[in-house]
Amino acid sequence: MTKSKIKKVGQEVIKIESLALAKLSKSLDKDFIKAVELISQLNGKIIISGVGKSGNIAGKIAASFTSTGIPAIYLNPVDASHGDMGIIEKNDILIILSNSGETHELSDLINYSKKRKIKIISITSTKRSLLSKNSDINLILPNHSEADKLQTIPTTSTTMSLALGDALCCSVLSLRKFDKRSFVELHPGGKIGKKLRTLSDIMDTDLPIINTNSSIIDAVLIMTEKKYGCVVVLDSKKKIMKGIITDGDLRRSIANININEKATNIMKSKPIVATADLLISSAIVLMNKYSITSLIIVKKSKPIGIVNIKKCLEND
């Protein structure tokens, strides 16, 4: 087989699967909405099951739900038939994946769940299957062909099942208002979680502060004490930020100033500021853009914290 032929085969596989995903997107209906609403009201855990390749996809979907704060596990139906049915509890929801919906290994699991009135969501390709007839909600995959040349290997069907699982997970998260902070709490040691950390996680609340009546020498003393290379200038009541003075401002003005003058004489009135929910990575970009080494964090125009670029780089 030539290199161009190999490339063409690969492109055809991706094309077949992408077209199937487009059909899947258009096929979402009221049953998908019901499934999302049912899961969002979960009081127990999600149990996701499937055999073979469907089992592999089920495991990944379970991991996605769990990583976003929704308790979920993968249950092998064969293991369930040999002692693991006890995992299923009263308030759980069962999601079963089977392209044909006729996989005989699922029978015991379905019967056990039906007897205990466990809600079952199916992901399958036909409404007439045993699985569909015994499910409370059916998510039907649209007509499709597997992507291999024999149209036999689970390829398109597993891709659609995985995408449908992702759609369920992400839709439930939207209802639950899952945010970046929630994700970080569940992934404190992971690279993704680290990338989602915000300035609130690392900011110093002991700010270098002077007021509008302070002198330049006062600014120098505070700047030296706090070691941020700047001071924040507040109004006389120390509530509203009026500006900022940096060590660069001092150096540029040193030949023309009296250190007993008011600090406001060399103050910048429009400093670069950020909010506490700004990603650390974004803060680094901001500081590099404006060639500053420290960033003031504000809440409704009131300074609440400060970070320097070194601290940001250590935590990015």
Coordinates of C-alpha atoms in Angstrom, one line a residue:
M1 CA 0.0 0.0 0.0
T2 CA 1.4 3.4 -1.0
K3 CA 1.8 6.3 1.5
S4 CA -1.0 8.2 -0.2
K5 CA -3.3 5.2 0.1
I6 CA -2.6 4.9 3.8
K7 CA -3.3 8.5 4.3
K8 CA -6.6 8.2 2.3
V9 CA -7.8 5.3 4.4
G10 CA -7.1 7.3 7.6
Q11 CA -9.0 10.3 6.2
E12 CA -11.9 8.1 5.2
V13 CA -12.2 6.7 8.7
I14 CA -12.2 10.1 10.3
K15 CA -14.7 11.4 7.7
I16 CA -17.1 8.5 8.4
E17 CA -17.0 9.0 12.1
S18 CA -17.3 12.8 11.9
L19 CA -20.4 12.5 9.7
A20 CA -21.9 10.1 12.2
L21 CA -21.2 12.6 15.0
A22 CA -23.0 15.3 13.1
K23 CA -26.0 13.1 12.7
L24 CA -25.8 12.3 16.5
S25 CA -25.8 16.0 17.3
K26 CA -29.0 16.6 15.3
S27 CA -30.7 13.5 16.8
L28 CA -30.6 14.7 20.4
D29 CA -34.2 14.9 21.6
K30 CA -36.5 15.0 24.7
D31 CA -35.0 11.7 25.9
F32 CA -31.6 13.3 26.1
I33 CA -33.1 16.2 28.1
K34 CA -34.8 13.7 30.4
A35 CA -31.5 11.8 30.9
V36 CA -29.7 15.1 31.8
E37 CA -32.4 16.1 34.2
L38 CA -32.5 12.7 35.9
I39 CA -28.7 12.6 36.4
S40 CA -28.7 16.2 37.7
Q41 CA -31.1 15.2 40.5
L42 CA -28.9 12.3 41.4
N43 CA -28.8 11.3 45.1
G44 CA -26.7 8.2 44.7
K45 CA -24.1 7.3 42.1
I46 CA -24.0 6.6 38.4
I47 CA -23.2 3.0 37.5
I48 CA -22.1 2.6 33.9
S49 CA -21.8 -0.8 32.2
G50 CA -21.0 -2.4 28.9
V51 CA -19.3 -5.4 27.4
G52 CA -16.1 -5.4 25.4
K53 CA -15.4 -2.1 23.5
S54 CA -18.6 -0.7 25.0
G55 CA -17.2 -1.5 28.4
N56 CA -14.0 0.5 27.6
I57 CA -16.1 3.5 26.6
A58 CA -18.3 3.0 29.8
G59 CA -15.2 3.2 31.9
K60 CA -14.1 6.5 30.3
I61 CA -17.5 8.0 30.7
A62 CA -17.6 7.0 34.4
A63 CA -14.1 8.6 34.9
S64 CA -15.4 11.9 33.3
F65 CA -18.4 12.1 35.6
T66 CA -16.2 11.3 38.7
S67 CA -13.6 13.9 37.8
T68 CA -16.2 16.6 37.7
G69 CA -17.7 15.8 41.2
I70 CA -20.5 13.4 40.1
P71 CA -19.8 9.9 41.7
A72 CA -19.7 7.3 39.0
I73 CA -18.2 3.8 38.6
Y74 CA -17.8 1.3 35.8
L75 CA -19.4 -2.1 36.5
N76 CA -18.5 -5.1 34.4
P77 CA -21.8 -7.0 33.8
V78 CA -20.0 -10.3 34.0
D79 CA -18.6 -9.4 37.4
A80 CA -22.0 -8.2 38.4
S81 CA -23.4 -11.7 37.7
H82 CA -20.8 -13.2 39.9
G83 CA -21.2 -11.2 43.1
D84 CA -20.9 -7.5 42.3
M85 CA -24.6 -6.7 42.1
G86 CA -24.3 -5.4 45.7
I87 CA -22.7 -2.3 44.3
I88 CA -26.1 -1.1 43.0
E89 CA -28.0 0.8 45.6
K90 CA -31.5 2.4 45.9
N91 CA -30.7 5.9 44.7
D92 CA -28.3 4.9 41.9
I93 CA -28.8 5.4 38.2
L94 CA -27.6 2.8 35.7
I95 CA -26.3 3.7 32.2
I96 CA -25.8 0.7 29.9
L97 CA -24.0 0.8 26.6
S98 CA -24.6 -1.8 23.9
N99 CA -24.7 -1.1 20.2
S100 CA -27.0 -4.0 19.5
G101 CA -28.8 -3.9 22.8
E102 CA -29.0 -7.7 22.8
T103 CA -25.7 -8.5 24.6
H104 CA -26.7 -11.5 26.7
E105 CA -24.2 -10.7 29.5
L106 CA -26.3 -7.7 30.4
S107 CA -29.5 -9.8 31.2
D108 CA -28.7 -10.4 34.9
L109 CA -27.8 -6.8 35.5
I110 CA -31.0 -5.5 33.8
N111 CA -33.2 -8.0 35.7
Y112 CA -31.6 -7.1 39.0
S113 CA -32.0 -3.4 38.4
K114 CA -35.6 -3.7 37.2
K115 CA -36.6 -5.6 40.3
R116 CA -35.2 -2.9 42.5
K117 CA -36.7 -0.1 40.4
I118 CA -33.3 1.4 39.5
K119 CA -33.6 3.9 36.7
I120 CA -31.9 2.7 33.5
I121 CA -30.6 4.9 30.7
S122 CA -29.6 3.0 27.6
I123 CA -27.2 4.0 24.8
T124 CA -27.9 1.7 21.9
S125 CA -28.7 1.7 18.2
T126 CA -32.2 0.3 18.2
K127 CA -35.4 0.9 20.0
R128 CA -36.5 -2.7 19.5
S129 CA -33.7 -4.3 21.4
L130 CA -34.0 -6.1 24.8
L131 CA -32.1 -3.3 26.4
S132 CA -34.3 -0.5 25.0
K133 CA -37.5 -2.3 26.0
N134 CA -36.2 -2.5 29.6
S135 CA -34.8 1.0 30.0
D136 CA -36.5 4.1 31.4
I137 CA -34.8 6.4 28.9
N138 CA -33.4 5.4 25.5
L139 CA -30.6 7.4 23.8
I140 CA -30.6 5.9 20.3
L141 CA -27.6 6.2 18.1
P142 CA -28.6 7.2 14.6
N143 CA -28.0 4.8 11.6
H144 CA -24.3 4.5 10.9
S145 CA -21.6 2.3 9.4
E146 CA -18.5 1.1 11.3
A147 CA -15.5 2.8 9.8
D148 CA -13.4 -0.3 9.0
K149 CA -13.5 -1.8 5.5
L150 CA -15.4 -4.8 6.8
Q151 CA -17.9 -2.5 8.6
T152 CA -17.5 -4.8 11.6
I153 CA -15.0 -3.4 14.2
P154 CA -16.6 -1.1 16.8
T155 CA -15.4 2.2 15.6
T156 CA -18.2 4.6 14.6
S157 CA -20.5 3.2 17.2
T158 CA -18.0 3.6 20.1
T159 CA -17.0 7.1 18.9
M160 CA -20.7 8.1 19.0
S161 CA -21.2 6.4 22.4
L162 CA -18.3 8.3 23.9
A163 CA -19.4 11.6 22.4
L164 CA -22.9 11.0 23.8
G165 CA -21.5 10.3 27.2
D166 CA -19.4 13.5 27.1
A167 CA -22.6 15.4 26.1
L168 CA -24.4 14.0 29.1
C169 CA -21.6 14.9 31.4
C170 CA -21.1 18.4 30.2
S171 CA -24.8 19.1 30.1
V172 CA -25.2 18.0 33.7
L173 CA -22.3 20.2 34.7
S174 CA -24.0 23.2 33.1
L175 CA -27.1 22.6 35.2
R176 CA -25.0 22.2 38.3
K177 CA -22.9 25.3 37.6
F178 CA -19.6 23.5 37.9
D179 CA -16.8 26.0 37.6
K180 CA -13.0 26.2 37.4
R181 CA -12.6 26.3 41.1
S182 CA -14.7 23.2 41.5
F183 CA -12.4 21.5 39.0
V184 CA -9.2 22.6 40.7
E185 CA -10.5 21.2 44.1
L186 CA -10.9 17.8 42.5
H187 CA -7.5 18.0 40.6
P188 CA -5.1 19.6 43.1
G189 CA -2.1 17.7 41.8
G190 CA -2.9 17.5 38.2
K191 CA -1.5 19.6 35.4
I192 CA -4.9 20.7 34.2
G193 CA -5.9 21.7 37.7
K194 CA -2.7 23.7 38.1
K195 CA -3.4 25.5 34.8
L196 CA -6.8 26.5 36.2
R197 CA -5.5 28.1 39.4
T198 CA -6.4 31.7 39.9
L199 CA -4.7 34.7 41.5
S200 CA -6.9 34.1 44.6
D201 CA -4.9 31.0 45.3
I202 CA -1.5 32.8 45.5
M203 CA -2.1 36.5 46.2
D204 CA -0.6 38.2 49.2
T205 CA -3.2 40.2 51.2
D206 CA -0.6 42.2 53.1
L207 CA -0.3 45.0 50.6
P208 CA 2.3 47.8 50.5
I209 CA 0.0 50.7 51.2
I210 CA 0.3 54.5 51.7
N211 CA -2.3 57.3 51.5
T212 CA -2.5 60.5 49.5
N213 CA -1.0 62.4 52.4
S214 CA 2.2 60.3 52.5
S215 CA 5.5 61.6 51.4
I216 CA 7.9 60.1 48.9
I217 CA 10.2 58.9 51.7
D218 CA 7.2 57.1 53.2
A219 CA 6.7 55.4 49.9
V220 CA 10.3 54.3 49.8
L221 CA 10.2 52.9 53.3
I222 CA 7.0 50.8 52.7
M223 CA 8.4 49.7 49.3
T224 CA 11.6 48.5 50.9
E225 CA 9.7 46.8 53.7
K226 CA 7.2 44.9 51.6
K227 CA 9.6 44.0 48.8
Y228 CA 7.1 44.2 45.9
G229 CA 8.9 47.1 44.2
C230 CA 5.8 49.2 44.4
V231 CA 3.3 50.9 46.8
V232 CA -0.5 51.3 46.4
V233 CA -1.8 54.8 47.1
L234 CA -5.2 54.9 48.8
D235 CA -7.3 57.9 49.7
S236 CA -7.0 59.4 53.2
K237 CA -9.5 56.8 54.6
K238 CA -7.6 54.0 53.0
K239 CA -10.6 52.7 51.1
I240 CA -10.3 53.8 47.5
M241 CA -7.2 53.3 45.3
K242 CA -5.9 56.5 43.8
G243 CA -2.9 55.0 42.0
I244 CA 0.5 53.2 42.3
I245 CA 4.2 54.2 42.6
T246 CA 6.8 51.7 41.4
D247 CA 10.6 51.7 42.0
G248 CA 10.9 52.6 38.3
D249 CA 8.9 55.8 39.0
L250 CA 11.3 56.6 41.8
R251 CA 14.4 56.1 39.7
R252 CA 13.1 58.1 36.8
S253 CA 12.2 61.0 39.1
I254 CA 15.1 61.0 41.6
A255 CA 16.9 63.9 40.1
N256 CA 13.9 66.2 40.2
I257 CA 12.2 65.5 43.5
N258 CA 12.4 66.2 47.1
I259 CA 11.9 63.1 49.2
N260 CA 9.6 65.0 51.6
E261 CA 7.2 65.9 48.8
K262 CA 3.9 64.2 48.5
A263 CA 4.1 60.8 46.9
T264 CA 1.2 61.6 44.7
N265 CA 3.5 63.9 42.7
I266 CA 5.1 60.8 41.1
M267 CA 2.0 58.5 41.2
K268 CA 0.5 56.7 38.3
S269 CA -3.3 57.3 38.5
K270 CA -4.3 54.4 36.3
P271 CA -2.4 51.2 37.4
I272 CA -2.8 47.8 35.7
V273 CA -5.1 45.8 38.0
A274 CA -6.8 42.3 37.9
T275 CA -9.5 40.5 39.7
A276 CA -8.9 37.5 41.9
D277 CA -10.5 35.0 39.5
L278 CA -8.0 35.7 36.8
L279 CA -6.0 32.6 35.8
I280 CA -2.4 32.7 36.9
S281 CA -1.3 32.0 33.3
S282 CA -3.4 35.0 32.1
A283 CA -1.8 37.2 34.8
I284 CA 1.7 36.3 33.5
V285 CA 0.6 37.4 30.0
L286 CA -0.8 40.6 31.3
M287 CA 2.4 41.5 33.3
N288 CA 4.6 40.7 30.3
K289 CA 2.4 42.8 28.0
Y290 CA 2.8 45.9 30.2
S291 CA 6.3 45.1 31.4
I292 CA 5.4 45.1 35.1
T293 CA 6.6 42.8 37.8
S294 CA 3.7 43.1 40.3
L295 CA 0.0 43.1 39.8
I296 CA -2.7 44.6 42.1
I297 CA -5.8 42.5 42.7
V298 CA -9.0 44.5 43.2
K299 CA -12.6 43.9 44.1
K300 CA -15.0 46.7 43.2
S301 CA -12.0 49.0 42.7
K302 CA -10.7 48.3 46.2
P303 CA -7.3 46.6 46.4
I304 CA -7.5 43.2 48.1
G305 CA -4.2 41.6 47.2
I306 CA -0.9 41.6 45.2
V307 CA 1.2 39.1 43.3
N308 CA 4.6 39.4 41.6
I309 CA 5.5 37.6 38.4
K310 CA 8.0 35.3 40.2
K311 CA 5.3 33.9 42.3
C312 CA 3.0 33.4 39.3
L313 CA 5.8 31.6 37.3
E314 CA 6.3 29.3 40.3
N315 CA 2.7 28.3 40.3
D316 CA 2.0 28.2 36.5

